[in-house]
Short mmCIF file of C-alpha atoms and ligand atoms in Angstrom, two decimals:
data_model
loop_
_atom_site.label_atom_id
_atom_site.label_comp_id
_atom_site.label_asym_id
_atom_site.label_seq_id
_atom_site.Cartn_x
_atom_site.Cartn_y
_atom_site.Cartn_z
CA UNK A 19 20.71 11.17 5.00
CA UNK A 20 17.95 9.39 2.82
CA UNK A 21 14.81 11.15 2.34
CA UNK A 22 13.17 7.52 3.62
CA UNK A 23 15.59 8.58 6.66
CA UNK A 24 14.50 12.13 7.05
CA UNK A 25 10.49 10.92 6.80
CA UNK A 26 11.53 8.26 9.45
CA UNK A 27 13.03 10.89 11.92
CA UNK A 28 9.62 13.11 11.44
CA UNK A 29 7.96 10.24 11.94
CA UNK A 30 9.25 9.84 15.12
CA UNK A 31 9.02 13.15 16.23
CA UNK A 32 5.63 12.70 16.09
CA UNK A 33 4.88 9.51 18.36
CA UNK A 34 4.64 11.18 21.30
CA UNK A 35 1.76 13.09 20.10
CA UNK A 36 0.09 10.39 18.83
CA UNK A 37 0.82 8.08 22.17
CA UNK A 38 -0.79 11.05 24.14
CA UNK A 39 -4.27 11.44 22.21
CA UNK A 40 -6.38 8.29 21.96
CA UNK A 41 -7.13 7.67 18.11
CA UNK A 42 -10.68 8.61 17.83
CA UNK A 43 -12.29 9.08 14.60
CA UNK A 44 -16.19 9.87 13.40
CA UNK A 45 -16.35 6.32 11.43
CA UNK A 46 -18.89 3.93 11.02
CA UNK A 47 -18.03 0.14 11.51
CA UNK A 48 -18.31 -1.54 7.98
CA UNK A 49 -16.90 -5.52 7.19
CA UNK A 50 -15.07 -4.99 3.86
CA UNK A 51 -13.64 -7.74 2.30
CA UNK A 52 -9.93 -9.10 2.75
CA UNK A 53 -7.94 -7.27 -0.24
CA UNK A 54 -5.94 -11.25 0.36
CA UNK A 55 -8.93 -12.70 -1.02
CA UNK A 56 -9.62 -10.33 -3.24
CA UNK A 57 -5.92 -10.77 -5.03
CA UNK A 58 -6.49 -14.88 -4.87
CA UNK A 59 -10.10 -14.80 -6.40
CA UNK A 60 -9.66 -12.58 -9.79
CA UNK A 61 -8.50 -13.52 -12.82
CA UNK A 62 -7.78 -9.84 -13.72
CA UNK A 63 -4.71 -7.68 -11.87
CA UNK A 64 -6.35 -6.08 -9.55
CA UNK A 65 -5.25 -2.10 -9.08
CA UNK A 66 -5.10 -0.47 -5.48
CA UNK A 67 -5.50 3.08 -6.39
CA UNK A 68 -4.23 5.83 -4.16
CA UNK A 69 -5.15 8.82 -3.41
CA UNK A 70 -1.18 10.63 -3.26
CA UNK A 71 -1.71 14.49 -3.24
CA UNK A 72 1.99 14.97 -3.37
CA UNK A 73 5.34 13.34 -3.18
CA UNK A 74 9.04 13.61 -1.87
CA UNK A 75 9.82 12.51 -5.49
CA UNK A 76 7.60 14.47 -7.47
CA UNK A 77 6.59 17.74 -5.29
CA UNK A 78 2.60 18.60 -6.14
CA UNK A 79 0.63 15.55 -7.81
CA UNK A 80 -2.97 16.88 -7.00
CA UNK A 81 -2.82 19.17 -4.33
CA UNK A 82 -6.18 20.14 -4.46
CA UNK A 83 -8.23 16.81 -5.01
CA UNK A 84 -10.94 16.15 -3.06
CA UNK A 85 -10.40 12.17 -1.19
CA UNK A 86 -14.11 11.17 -1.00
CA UNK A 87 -14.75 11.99 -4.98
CA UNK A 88 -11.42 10.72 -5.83
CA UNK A 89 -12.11 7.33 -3.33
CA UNK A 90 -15.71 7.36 -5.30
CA UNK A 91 -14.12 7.63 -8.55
CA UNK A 92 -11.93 4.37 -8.30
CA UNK A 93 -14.98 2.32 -6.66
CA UNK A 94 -16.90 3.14 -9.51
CA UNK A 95 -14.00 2.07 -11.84
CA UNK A 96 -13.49 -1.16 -10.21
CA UNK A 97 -10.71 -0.34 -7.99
CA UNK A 98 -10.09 -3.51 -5.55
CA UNK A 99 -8.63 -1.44 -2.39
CA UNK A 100 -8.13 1.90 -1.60
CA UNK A 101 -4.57 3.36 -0.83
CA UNK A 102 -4.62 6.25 1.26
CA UNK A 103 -1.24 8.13 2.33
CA UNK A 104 -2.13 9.48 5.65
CA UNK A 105 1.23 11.11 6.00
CA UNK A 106 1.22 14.98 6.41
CA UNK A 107 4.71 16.56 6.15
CA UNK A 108 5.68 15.21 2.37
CA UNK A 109 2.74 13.72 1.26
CA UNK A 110 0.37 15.67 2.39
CA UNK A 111 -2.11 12.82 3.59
CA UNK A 112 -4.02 13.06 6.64
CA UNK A 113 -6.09 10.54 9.14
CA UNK A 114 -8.75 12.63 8.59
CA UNK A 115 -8.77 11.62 4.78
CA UNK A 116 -8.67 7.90 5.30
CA UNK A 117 -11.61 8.65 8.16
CA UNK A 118 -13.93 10.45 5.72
CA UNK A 119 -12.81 8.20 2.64
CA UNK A 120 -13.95 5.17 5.19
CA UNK A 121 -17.59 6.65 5.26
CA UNK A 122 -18.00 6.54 1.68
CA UNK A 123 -16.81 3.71 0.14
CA UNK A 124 -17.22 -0.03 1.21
CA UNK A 125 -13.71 -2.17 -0.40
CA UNK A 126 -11.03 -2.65 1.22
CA UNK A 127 -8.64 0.25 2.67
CA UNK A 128 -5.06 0.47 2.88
CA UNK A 129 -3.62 3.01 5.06
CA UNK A 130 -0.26 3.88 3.49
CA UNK A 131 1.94 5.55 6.09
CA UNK A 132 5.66 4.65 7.90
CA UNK A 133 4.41 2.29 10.86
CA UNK A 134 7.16 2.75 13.42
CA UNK A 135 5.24 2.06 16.03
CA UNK A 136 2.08 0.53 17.20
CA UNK A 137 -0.14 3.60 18.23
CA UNK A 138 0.22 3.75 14.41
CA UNK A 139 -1.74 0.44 13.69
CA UNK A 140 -4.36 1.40 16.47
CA UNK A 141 -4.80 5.26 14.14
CA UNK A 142 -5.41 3.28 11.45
CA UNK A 143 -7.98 1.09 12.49
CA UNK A 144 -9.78 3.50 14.78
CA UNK A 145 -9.43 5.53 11.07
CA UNK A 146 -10.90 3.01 9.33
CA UNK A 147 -8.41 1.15 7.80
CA UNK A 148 -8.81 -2.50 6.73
CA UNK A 149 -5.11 -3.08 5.70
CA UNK A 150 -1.79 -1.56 6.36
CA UNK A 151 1.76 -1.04 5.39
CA UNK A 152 5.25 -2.46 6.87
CA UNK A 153 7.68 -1.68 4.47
CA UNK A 154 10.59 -3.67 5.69
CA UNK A 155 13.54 -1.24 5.20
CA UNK A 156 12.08 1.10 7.77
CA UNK A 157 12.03 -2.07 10.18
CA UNK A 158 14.13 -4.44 12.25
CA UNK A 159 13.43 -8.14 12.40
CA UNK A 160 11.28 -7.77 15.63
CA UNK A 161 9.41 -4.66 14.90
CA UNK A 162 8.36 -6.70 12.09
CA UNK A 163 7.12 -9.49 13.59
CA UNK A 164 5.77 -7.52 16.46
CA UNK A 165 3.91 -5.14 14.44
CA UNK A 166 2.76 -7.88 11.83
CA UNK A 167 1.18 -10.04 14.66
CA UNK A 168 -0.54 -6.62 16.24
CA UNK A 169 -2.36 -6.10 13.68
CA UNK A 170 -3.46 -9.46 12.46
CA UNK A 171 -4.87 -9.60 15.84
CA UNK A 172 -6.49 -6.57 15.10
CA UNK A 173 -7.91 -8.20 12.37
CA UNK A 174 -6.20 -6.01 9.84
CA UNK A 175 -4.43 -7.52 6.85
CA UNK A 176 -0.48 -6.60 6.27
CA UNK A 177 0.99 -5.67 2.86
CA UNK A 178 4.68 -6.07 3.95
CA UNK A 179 6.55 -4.19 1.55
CA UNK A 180 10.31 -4.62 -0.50
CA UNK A 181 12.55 -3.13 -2.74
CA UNK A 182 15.42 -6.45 -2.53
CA UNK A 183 16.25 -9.68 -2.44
CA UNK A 184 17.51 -9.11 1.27
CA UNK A 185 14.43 -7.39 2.25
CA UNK A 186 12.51 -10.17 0.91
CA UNK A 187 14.23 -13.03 2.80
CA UNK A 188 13.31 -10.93 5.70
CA UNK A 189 10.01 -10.14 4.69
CA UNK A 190 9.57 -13.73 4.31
CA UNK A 191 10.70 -15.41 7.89
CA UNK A 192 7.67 -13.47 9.57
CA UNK A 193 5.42 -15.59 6.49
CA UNK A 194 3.43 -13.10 5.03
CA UNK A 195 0.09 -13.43 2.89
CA UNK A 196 0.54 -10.07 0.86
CA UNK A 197 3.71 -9.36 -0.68
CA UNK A 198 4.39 -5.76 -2.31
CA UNK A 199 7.55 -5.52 -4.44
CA UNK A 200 8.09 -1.64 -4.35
CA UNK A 201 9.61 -0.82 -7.83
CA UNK A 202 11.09 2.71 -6.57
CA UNK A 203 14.14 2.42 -4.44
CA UNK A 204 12.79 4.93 -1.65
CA UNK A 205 16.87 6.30 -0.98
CA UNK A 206 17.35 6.82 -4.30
CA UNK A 207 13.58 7.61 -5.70
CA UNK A 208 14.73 5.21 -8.76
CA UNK A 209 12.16 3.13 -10.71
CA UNK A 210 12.55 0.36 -12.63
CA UNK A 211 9.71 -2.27 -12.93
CA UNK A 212 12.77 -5.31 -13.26
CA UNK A 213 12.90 -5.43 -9.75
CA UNK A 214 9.44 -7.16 -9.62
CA UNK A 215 10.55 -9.13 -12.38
CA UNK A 216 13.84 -9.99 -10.31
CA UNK A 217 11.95 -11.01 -6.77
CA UNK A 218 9.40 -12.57 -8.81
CA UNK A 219 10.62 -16.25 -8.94
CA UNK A 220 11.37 -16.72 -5.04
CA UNK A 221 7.83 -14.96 -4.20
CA UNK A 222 6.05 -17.12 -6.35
CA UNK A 223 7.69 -20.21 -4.65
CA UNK A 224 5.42 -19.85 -1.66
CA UNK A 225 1.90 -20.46 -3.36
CA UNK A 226 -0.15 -19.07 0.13
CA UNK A 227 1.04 -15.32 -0.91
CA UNK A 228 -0.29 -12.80 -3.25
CA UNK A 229 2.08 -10.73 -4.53
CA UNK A 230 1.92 -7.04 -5.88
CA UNK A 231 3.62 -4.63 -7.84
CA UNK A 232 4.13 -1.11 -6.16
CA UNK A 233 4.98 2.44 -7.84
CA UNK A 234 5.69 3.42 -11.43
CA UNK A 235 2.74 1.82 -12.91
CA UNK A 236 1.55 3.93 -16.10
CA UNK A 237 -0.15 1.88 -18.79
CA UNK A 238 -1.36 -1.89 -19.90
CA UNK A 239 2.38 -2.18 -21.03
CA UNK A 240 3.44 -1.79 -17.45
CA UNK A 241 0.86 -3.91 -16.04
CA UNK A 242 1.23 -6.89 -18.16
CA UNK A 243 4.75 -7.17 -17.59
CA UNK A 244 4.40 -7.64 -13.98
CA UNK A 245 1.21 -9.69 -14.29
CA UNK A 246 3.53 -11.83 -16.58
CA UNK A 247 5.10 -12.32 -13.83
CA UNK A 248 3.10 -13.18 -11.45
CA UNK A 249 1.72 -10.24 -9.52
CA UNK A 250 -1.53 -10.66 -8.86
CA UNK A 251 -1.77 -6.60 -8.49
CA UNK A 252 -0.84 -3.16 -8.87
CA UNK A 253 -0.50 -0.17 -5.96
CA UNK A 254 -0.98 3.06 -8.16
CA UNK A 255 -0.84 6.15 -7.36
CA UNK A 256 0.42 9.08 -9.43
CA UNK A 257 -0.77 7.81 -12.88
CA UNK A 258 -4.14 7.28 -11.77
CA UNK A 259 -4.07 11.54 -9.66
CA UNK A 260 -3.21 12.87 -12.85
CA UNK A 261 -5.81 10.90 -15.29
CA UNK A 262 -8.51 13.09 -16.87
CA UNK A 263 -10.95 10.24 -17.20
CA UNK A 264 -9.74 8.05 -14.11
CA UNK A 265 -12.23 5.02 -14.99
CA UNK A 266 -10.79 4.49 -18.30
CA UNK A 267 -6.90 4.47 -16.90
CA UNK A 268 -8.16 2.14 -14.15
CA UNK A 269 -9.23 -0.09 -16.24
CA UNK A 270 -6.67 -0.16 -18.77
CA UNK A 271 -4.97 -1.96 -16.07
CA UNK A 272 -7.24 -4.87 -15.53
CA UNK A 273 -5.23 -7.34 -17.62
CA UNK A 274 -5.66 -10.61 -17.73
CA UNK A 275 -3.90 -13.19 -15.29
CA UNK A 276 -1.61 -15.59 -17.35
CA UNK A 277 -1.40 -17.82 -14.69
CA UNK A 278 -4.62 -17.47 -12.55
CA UNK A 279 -5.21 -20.27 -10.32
CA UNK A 280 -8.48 -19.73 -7.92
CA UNK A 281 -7.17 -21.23 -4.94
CA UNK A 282 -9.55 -18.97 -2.10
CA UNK A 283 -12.68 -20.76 -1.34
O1 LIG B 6 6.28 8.47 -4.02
C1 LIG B 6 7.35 8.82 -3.50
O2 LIG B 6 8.05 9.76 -3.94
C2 LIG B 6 7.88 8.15 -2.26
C3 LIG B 6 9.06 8.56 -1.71
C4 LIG B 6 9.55 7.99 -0.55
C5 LIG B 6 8.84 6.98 0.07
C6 LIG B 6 7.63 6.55 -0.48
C7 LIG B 6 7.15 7.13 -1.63
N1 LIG B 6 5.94 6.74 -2.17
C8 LIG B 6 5.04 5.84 -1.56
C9 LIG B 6 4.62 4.80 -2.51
O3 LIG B 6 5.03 3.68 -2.35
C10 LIG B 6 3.75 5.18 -3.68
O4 LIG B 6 2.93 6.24 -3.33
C11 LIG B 6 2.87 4.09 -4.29
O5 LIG B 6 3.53 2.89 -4.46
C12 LIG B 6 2.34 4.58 -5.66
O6 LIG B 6 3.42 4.94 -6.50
P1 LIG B 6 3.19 5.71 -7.87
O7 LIG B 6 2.16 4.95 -8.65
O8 LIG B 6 4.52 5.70 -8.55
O9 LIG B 6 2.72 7.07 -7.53
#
């Protein structure tokens, strides 16, 4: 069995629960702005940082970080979302997290979790969430479009997530806004950035979406290449944990857009 697999099966486990208590979280209401317009209006690549205490591929990250100062941290760099894993099990995440990280900071929020089901979307947005995650091998065809069209109407915006070409023809039928290509295969735990460079061209045939690179993101090296591309962004997680001066490796990975076009009134 894959480890995505194995997270799945937990995942599932755990419905029930979650179907029995009504998501209810200490948050205050706040608008944040859409992390789509956000990606369409910069001319820089714009880094979703994520807080990622642990991992199934890398054990302990930053076991012991606190979410608020770390949330703070990357507003204060210029961070244009925050990720937040609110799985417990392997990455040791929690609702709670995404909840207090919602009280103190005001861009957008990603809640980065397996979404299975849609008491998940409602935990999210009663957490405070202002975007989440499908990642399309964890999904059939209608959960997909179900789940995309839930939230929208939650007013939520969707980074659907891939790793292939046939994930991305998928991804695409339910037309998207945000794209993530994930660069690490999540049965495998390999990385390699050329996948973003491979689904690159057939993204950037449909000019309405901003795409993103996911995972494996270390340095301005890294970052240009899939800017060169065409990714209008970067989800990063573990480089960004393990930085001693977080604003300065944030920021290394502002590059330029080479092919900016400012197409969001
Ligand atoms: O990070 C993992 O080991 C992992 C394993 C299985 C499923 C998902 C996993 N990670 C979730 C993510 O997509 C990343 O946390 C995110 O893209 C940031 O990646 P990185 O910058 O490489 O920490």
């Amino acid at each position: 069995m894959t480890i995505l697999q194995t997270i799945l099966e937990h995942k599932e486990t755990l419905i029930p629960e979650l179907l029995a208590n009504k998501p209810k979280f200490d948050v205050q209401p706040k608008v944040r702005p859409s992390l789509y317009d956000v990606l369409r209006k910069s001319d820089t690549l714009q880094v979703i940082s994520e807080m990622k205490r642990a991992s199934p591929s890398k054990g302990l990250i930053a076991e012991g970080t606190n979410p608020v100062e770390q949330a703070t941290k990357y507003e204060r760099a210029g961070a244009a979302c925050i990720s937040v894993l609110t799985e417990e099990k392997y990455f040791k995440g929690s609702f709670q997290d995404l909840a207090d990280i919602a009280n103190h900071v005001d861009i957008p929020l990603l809640n980065k979790d397996f979404i299975i089901h849609e008491v998940q979307i409602d935990y999210a947005k009663a957490a405070g969430a202002s975007v989440i995650l499908l990642i399309v091998a964890a999904l059939s065809d209608k959960q997909l479009k179900a789940f995309y069209q839930y939230a929208t109407a939650l007013g939520l915006d969707v980074l659907v997530e891939v790793h292939n070409e046939e994930e991305l023809d998928r991804a695409l039928a339910i037309k998207p806004k945000i794209i993530g290509v994930n660069n690490r295969d999540l049965k495998t735990f390999q990385m390699d950035l050329a996948q973003t460079e491979k689904l690159a061209e057939k993204i950037n045939a449909h000019e309405e979406i901003a795409f993103i690179s996911e995972s494996g993101i270390w340095n301005a090296e890294d970052a240009n290449r899939v800017a060169n591309v065409g990714a209008r962004g970067v989800l990063v997680g573990e480089s960004l944990m393990r930085s001693g001066n977080v604003e300065e490796a944030l920021q290394s990975l502002q590059v330029s857009l080479p092919f900016f076009v400012k197409d969001v009134k």
